[in-house]
N, CA, C and O of each residue as an XYZ file, in Angstrom:
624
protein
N     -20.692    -11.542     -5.788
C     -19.322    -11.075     -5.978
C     -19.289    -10.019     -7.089
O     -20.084    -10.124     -8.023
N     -18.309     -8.888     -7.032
C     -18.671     -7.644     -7.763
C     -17.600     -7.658     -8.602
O     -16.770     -8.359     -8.022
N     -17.106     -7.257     -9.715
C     -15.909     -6.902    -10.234
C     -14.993     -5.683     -9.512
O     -15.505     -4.566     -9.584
N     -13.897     -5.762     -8.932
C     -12.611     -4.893     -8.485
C     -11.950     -4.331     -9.069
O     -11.369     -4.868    -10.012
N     -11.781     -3.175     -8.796
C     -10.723     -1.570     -9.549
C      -9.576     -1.492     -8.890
O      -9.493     -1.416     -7.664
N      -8.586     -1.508     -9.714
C      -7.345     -1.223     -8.296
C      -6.732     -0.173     -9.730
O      -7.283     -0.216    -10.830
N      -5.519      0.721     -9.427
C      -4.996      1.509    -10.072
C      -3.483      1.088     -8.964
O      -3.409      0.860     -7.756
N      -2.287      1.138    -10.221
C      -1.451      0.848     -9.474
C      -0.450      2.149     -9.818
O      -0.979      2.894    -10.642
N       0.895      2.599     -9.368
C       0.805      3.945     -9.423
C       2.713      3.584     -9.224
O       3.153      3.224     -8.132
N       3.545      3.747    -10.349
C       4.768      4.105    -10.090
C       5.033      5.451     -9.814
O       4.830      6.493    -10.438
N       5.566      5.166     -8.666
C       5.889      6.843     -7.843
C       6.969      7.555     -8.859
O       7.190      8.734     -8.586
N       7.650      7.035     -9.954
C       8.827      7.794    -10.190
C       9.646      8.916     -9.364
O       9.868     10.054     -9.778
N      10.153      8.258     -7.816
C      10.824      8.478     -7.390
C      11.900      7.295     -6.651
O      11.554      6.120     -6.774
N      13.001      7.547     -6.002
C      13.763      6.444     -5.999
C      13.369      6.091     -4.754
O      12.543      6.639     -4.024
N      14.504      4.439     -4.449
C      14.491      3.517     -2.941
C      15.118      2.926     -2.962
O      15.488      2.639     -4.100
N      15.688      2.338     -2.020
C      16.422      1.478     -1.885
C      16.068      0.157     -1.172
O      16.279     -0.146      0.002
N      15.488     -0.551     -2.141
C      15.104     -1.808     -1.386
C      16.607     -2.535     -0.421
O      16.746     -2.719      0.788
N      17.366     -2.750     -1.366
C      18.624     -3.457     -0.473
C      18.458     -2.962      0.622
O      18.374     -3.915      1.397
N      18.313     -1.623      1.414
C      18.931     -1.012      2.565
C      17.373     -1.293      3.483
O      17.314     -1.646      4.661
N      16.149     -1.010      2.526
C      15.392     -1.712      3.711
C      15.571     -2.859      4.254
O      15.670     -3.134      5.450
N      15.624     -3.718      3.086
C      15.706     -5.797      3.161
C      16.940     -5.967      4.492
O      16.863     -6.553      5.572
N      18.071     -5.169      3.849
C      18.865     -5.280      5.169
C      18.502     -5.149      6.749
O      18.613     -5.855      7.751
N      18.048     -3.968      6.451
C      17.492     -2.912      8.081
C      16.333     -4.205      8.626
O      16.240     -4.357      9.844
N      15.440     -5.142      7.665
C      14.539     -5.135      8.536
C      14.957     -6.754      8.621
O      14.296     -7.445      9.396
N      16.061     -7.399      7.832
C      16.545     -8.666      8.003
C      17.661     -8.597      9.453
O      18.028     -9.615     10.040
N      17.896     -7.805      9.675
C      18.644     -7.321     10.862
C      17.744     -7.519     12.045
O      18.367     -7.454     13.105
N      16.607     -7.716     12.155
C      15.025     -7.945     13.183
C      15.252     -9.371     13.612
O      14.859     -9.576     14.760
N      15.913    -10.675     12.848
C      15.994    -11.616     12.600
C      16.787    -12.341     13.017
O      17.807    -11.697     12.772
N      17.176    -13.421     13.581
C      16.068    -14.289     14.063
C      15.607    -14.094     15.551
O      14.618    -14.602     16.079
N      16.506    -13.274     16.100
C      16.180    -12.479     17.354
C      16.361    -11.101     17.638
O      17.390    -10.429     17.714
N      14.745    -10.706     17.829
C      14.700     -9.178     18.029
C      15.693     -8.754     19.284
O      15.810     -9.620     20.152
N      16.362     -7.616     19.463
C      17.385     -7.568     20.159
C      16.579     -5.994     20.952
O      16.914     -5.712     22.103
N      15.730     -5.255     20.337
C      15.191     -4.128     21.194
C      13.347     -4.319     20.558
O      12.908     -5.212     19.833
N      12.603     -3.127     21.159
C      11.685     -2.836     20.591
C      11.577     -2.423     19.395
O      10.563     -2.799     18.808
N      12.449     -1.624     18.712
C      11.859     -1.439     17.212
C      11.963     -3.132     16.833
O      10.961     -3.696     16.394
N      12.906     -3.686     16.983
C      12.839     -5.304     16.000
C      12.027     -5.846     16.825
O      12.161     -7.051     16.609
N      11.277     -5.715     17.624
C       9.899     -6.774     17.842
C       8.811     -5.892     17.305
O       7.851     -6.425     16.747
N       8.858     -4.979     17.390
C       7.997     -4.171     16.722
C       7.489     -4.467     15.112
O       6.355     -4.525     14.636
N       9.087     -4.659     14.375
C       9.237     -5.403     13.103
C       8.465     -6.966     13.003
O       7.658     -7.172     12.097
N       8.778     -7.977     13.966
C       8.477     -8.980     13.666
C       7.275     -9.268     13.962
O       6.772    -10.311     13.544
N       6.410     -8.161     14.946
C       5.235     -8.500     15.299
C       4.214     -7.564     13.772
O       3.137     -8.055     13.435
N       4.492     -6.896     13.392
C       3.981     -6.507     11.684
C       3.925     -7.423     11.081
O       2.955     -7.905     10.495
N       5.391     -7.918     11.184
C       6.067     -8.880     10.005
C       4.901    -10.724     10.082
O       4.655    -11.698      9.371
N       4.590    -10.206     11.352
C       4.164    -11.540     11.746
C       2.712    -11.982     12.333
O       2.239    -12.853     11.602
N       1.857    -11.658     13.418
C       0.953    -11.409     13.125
C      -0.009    -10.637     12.447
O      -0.843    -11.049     11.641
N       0.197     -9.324     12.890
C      -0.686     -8.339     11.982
C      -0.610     -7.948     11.134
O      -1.276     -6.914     11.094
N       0.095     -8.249      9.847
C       0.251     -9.233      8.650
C      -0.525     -9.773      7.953
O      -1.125     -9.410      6.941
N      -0.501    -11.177      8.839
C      -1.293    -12.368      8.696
C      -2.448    -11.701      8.803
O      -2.849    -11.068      7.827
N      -3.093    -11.721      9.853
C      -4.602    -11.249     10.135
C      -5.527    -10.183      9.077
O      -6.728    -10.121      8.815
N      -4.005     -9.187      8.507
C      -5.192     -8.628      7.618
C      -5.127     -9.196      6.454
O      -6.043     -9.005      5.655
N      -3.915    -10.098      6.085
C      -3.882    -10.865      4.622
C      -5.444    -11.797      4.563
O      -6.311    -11.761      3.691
N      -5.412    -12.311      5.371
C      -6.253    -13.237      5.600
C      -7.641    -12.740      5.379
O      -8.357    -13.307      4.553
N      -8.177    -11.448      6.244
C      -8.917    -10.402      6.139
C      -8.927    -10.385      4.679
O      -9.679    -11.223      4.180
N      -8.373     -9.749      3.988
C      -8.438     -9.336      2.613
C      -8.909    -10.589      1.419
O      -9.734    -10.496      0.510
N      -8.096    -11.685      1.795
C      -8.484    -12.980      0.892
C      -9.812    -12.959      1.025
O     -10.459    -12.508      0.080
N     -10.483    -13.417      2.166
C     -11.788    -13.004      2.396
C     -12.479    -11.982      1.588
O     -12.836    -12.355      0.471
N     -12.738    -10.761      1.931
C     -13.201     -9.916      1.085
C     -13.058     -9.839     -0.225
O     -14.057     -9.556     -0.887
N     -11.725    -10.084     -0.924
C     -11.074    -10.957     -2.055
C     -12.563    -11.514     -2.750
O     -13.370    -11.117     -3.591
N     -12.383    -12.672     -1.855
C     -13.095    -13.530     -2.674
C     -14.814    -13.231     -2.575
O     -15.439    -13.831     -3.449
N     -15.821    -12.227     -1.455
C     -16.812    -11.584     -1.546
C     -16.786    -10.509     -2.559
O     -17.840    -10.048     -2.997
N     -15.247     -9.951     -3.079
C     -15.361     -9.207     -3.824
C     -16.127     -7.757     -3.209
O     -16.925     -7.088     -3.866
N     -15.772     -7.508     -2.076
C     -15.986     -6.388     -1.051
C     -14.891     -5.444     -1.133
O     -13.843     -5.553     -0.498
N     -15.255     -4.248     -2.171
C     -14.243     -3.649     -2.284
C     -13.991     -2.521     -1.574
O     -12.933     -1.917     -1.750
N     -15.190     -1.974     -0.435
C     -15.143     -1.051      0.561
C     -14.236     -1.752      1.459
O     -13.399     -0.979      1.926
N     -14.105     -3.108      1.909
C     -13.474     -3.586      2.913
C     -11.797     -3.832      2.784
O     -10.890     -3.489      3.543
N     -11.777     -4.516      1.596
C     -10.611     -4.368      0.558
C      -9.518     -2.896      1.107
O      -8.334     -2.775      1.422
N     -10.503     -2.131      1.010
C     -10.266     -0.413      0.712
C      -9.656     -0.374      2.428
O      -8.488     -0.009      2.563
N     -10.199     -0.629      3.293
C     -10.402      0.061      4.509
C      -9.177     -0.867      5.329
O      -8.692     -0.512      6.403
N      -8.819     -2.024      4.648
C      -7.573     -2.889      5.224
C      -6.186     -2.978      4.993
O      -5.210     -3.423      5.596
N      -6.542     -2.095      3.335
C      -5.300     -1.533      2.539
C      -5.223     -0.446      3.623
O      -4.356     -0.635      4.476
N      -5.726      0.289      3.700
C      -5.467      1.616      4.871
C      -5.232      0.923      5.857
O      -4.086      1.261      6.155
N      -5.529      0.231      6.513
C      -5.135     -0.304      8.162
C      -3.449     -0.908      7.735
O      -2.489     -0.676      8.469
N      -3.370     -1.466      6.820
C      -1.979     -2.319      6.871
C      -1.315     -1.074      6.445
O      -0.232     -1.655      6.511
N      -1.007      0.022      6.097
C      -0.563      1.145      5.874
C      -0.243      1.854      7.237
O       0.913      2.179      7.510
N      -1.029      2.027      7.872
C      -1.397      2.659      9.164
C      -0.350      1.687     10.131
O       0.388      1.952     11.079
N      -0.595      0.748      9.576
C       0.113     -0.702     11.064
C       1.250     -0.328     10.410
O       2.012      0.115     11.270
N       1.920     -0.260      8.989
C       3.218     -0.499      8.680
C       4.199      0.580      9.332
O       5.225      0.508     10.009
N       3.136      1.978      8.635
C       3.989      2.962      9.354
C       4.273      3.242     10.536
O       5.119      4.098     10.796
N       3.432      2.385     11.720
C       3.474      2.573     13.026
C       5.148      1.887     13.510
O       6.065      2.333     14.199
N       4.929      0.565     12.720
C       5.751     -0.377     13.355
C       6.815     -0.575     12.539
O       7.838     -0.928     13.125
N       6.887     -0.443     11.248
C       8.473     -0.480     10.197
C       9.176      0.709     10.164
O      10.406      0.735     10.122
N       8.212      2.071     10.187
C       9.440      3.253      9.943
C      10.303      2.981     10.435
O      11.338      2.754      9.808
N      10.185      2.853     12.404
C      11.658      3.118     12.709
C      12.725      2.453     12.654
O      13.778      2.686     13.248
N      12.352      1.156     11.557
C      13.561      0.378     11.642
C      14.370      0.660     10.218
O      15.364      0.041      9.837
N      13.641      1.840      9.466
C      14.584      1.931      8.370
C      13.697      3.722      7.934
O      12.999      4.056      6.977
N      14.155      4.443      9.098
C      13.249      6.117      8.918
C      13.995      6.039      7.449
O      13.424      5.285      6.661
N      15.041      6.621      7.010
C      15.645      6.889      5.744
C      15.258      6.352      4.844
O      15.942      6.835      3.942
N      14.415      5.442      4.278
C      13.849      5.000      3.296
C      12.293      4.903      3.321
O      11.668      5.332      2.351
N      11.688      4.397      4.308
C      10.255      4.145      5.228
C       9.446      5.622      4.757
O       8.506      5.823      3.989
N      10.208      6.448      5.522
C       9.612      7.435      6.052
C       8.877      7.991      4.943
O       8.265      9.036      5.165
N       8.807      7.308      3.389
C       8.738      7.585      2.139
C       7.931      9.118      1.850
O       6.757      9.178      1.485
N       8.244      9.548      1.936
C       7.517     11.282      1.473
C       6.482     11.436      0.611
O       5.340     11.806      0.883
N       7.039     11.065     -0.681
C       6.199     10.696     -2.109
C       4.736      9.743     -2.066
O       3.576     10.066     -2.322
N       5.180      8.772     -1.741
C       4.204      7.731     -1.329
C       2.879      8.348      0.090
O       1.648      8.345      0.068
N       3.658      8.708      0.935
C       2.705      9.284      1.825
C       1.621     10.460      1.123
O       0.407     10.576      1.288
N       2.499     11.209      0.343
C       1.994     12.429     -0.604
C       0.431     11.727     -1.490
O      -0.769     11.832     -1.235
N       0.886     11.309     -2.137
C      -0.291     10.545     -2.651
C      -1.037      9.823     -2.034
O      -2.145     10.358     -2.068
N      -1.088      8.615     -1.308
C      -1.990      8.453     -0.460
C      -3.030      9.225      0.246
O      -4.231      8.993      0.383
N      -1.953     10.646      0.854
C      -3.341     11.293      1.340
C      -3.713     12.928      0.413
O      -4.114     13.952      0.964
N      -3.511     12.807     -0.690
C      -3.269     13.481     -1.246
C      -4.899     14.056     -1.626
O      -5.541     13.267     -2.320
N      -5.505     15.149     -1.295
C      -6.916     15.263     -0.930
C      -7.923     15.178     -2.555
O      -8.917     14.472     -2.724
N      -7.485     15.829     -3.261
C      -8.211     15.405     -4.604
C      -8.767     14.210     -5.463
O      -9.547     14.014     -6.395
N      -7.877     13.481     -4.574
C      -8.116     11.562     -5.638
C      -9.127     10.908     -3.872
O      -9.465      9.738     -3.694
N      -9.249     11.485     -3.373
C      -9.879     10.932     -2.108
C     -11.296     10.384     -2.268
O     -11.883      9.358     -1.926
N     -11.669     11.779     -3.096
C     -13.224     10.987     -3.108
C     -13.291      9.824     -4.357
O     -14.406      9.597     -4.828
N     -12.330      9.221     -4.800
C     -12.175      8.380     -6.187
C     -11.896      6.798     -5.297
O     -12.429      5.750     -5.661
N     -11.283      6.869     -4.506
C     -10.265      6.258     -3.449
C     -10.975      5.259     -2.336
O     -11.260      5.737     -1.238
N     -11.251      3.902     -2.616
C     -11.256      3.167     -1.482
C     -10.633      2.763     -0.235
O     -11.208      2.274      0.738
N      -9.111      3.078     -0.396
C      -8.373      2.682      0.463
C      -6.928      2.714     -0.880
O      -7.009      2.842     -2.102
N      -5.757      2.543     -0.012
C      -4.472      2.626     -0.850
C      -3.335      2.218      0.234
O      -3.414      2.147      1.461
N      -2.455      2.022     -0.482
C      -1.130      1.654      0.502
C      -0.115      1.348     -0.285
O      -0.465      1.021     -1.419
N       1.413      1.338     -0.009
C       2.726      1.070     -0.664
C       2.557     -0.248     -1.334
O       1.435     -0.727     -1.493
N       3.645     -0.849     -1.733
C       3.638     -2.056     -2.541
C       4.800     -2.847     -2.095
O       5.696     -2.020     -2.262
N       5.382     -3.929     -1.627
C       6.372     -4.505     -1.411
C       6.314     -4.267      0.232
O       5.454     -4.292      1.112
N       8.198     -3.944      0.085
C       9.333     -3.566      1.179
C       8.749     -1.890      1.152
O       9.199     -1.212      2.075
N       7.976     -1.305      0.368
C       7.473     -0.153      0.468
C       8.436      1.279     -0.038
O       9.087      1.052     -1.058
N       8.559      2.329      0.391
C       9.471      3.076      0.253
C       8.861      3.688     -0.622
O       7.706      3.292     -0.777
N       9.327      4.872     -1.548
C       8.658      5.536     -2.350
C       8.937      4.576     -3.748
O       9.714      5.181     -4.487
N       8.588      3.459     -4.229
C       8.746      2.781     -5.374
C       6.920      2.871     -6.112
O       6.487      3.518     -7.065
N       6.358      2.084     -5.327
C       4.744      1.974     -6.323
C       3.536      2.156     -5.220
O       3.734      2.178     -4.006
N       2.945      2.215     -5.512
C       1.337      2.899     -4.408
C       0.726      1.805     -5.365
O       1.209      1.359     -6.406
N      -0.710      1.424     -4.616
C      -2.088      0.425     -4.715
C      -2.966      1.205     -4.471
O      -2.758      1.841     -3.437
N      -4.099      1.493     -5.112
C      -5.575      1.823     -4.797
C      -6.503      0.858     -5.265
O      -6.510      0.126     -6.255
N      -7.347      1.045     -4.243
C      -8.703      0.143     -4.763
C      -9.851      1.477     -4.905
O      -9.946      2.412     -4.109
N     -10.467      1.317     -5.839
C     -11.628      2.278     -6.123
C     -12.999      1.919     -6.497
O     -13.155      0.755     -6.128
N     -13.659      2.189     -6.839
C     -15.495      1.535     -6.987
C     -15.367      1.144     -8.218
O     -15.551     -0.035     -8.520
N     -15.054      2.015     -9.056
C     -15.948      1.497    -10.393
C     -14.617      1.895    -11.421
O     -13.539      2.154    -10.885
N     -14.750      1.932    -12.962
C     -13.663      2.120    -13.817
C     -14.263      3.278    -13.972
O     -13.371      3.723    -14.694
N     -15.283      4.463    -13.892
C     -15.172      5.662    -13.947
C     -14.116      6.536    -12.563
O     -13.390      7.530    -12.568
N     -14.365      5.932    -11.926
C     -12.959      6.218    -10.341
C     -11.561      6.148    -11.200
O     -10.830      7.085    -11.519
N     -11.436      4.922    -11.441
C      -9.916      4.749    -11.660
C      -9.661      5.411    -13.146
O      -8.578      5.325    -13.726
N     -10.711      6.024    -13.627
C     -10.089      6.678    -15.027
C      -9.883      8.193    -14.131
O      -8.731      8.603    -13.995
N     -11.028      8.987    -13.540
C     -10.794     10.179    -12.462
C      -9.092      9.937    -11.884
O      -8.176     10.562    -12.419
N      -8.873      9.079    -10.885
C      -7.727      8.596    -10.503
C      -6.638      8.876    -11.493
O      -5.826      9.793    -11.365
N      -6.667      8.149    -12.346
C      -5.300      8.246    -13.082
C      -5.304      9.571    -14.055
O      -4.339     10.132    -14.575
N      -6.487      9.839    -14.119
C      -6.633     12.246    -14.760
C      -5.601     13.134    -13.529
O      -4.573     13.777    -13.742
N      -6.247     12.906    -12.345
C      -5.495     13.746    -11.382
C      -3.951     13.256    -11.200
O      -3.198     14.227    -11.276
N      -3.525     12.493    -11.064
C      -2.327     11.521    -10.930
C      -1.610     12.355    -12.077
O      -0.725     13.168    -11.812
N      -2.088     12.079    -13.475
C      -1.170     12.235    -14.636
C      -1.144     14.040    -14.355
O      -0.169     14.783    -14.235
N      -2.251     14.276    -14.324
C      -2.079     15.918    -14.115
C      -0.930     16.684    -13.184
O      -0.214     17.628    -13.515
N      -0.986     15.928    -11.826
C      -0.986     16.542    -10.957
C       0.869     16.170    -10.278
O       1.551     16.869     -9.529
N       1.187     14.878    -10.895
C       2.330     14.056    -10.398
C       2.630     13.362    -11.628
O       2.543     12.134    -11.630
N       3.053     14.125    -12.918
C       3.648     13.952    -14.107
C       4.789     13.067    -14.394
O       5.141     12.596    -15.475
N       5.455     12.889    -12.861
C       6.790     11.799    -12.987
C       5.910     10.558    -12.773
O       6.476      9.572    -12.299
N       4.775     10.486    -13.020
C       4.624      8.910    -11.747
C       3.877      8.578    -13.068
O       3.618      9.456    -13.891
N       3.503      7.120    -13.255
C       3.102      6.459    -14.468
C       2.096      5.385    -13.357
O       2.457      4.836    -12.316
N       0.212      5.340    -14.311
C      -0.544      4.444    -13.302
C      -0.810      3.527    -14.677
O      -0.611      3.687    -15.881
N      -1.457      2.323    -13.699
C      -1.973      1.279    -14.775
C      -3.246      1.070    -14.166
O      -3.471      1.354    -12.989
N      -4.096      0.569    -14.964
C      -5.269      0.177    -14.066
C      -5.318     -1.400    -13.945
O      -4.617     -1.909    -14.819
N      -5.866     -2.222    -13.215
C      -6.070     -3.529    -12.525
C      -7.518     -3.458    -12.213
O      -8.194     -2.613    -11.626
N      -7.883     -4.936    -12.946
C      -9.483     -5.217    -12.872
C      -9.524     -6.320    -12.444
O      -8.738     -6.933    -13.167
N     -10.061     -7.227    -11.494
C     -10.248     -8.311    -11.162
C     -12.122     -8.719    -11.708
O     -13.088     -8.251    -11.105
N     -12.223     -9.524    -12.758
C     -13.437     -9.725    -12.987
C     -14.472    -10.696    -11.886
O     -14.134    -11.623    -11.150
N     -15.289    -10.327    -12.016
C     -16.290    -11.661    -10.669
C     -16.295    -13.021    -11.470
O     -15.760    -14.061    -11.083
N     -16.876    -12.872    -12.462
C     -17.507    -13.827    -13.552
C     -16.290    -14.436    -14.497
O     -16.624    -14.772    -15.634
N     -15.440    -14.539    -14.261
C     -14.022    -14.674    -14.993
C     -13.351    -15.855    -14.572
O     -12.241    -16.130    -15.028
């Protein structure tokens, strides 16, 4: 088991959680079209499967895999939550950074935080020389946004 880098990243831009929580509590307790099964099948299996996924690697302390599931649940979210709340989802900022090409080669994988929206971004990265690179370009480059770094020790 290896020690884990994550950098966590306030977007300093706004959201509105209420209006997602609403939009996607509206899915509930019966989906009424495809976007709300669309919602509950995120919300509900494929979800689960990569949480589960991740605990796993979690606990191998596999932080390429870590990396590559944070991107898949990103990928699944935006497939299947935008359209139940485009006006907040569709987050601009957050997308911006994620694929934002300079912090890439620093970058294991990344994805929103919560209900999502442009509020906070997650990265996982290799080592604490990454996440110090990471948070140089970040502070440089996206001056409103404030990062912290996150270490999960093996031996701890």
């Amino acid at each position: 088991s290896r020690n884990l880098f994550f950098v966590i990243v306030d977007l300093g831009a706004s959201k509105n959680t209420q209006e997602i929580l609403g939009k996607l509590n509206q899915c509930y307790p019966f989906a009424t079209n495809e976007i709300q099964q669309n919602v509950q099948y995120y919300l509900g299996s494929i979800s689960s499967k990569i949480t589960q996924e991740a605990v796993e690697a979690l606990e191998r302390g596999d932080a390429e895999r870590i990396g590559s599931l944070m991107n898949q649940a990103q990928a699944e979210f935006d497939r299947y939550l935008i359209p139940a709340c485009p006006e907040q989802l569709t987050a601009r900022v957050l997308h911006q950074i994620l694929n934002y090409e300079p912090i890439q080669p620093y970058i294991l994988g990344g994805k929103g935080v919560g209900s999502q929206g442009d509020g906070s971004a997650q990265f996982i990265v290799k080592d604490k020389e990454s996440q110090q690179n990471l948070i140089k370009i970040i502070e440089r480059d996206f001056p409103q946004m404030e990062s912290l770094t996150l270490t999960i020790y093996a031996d701890q």
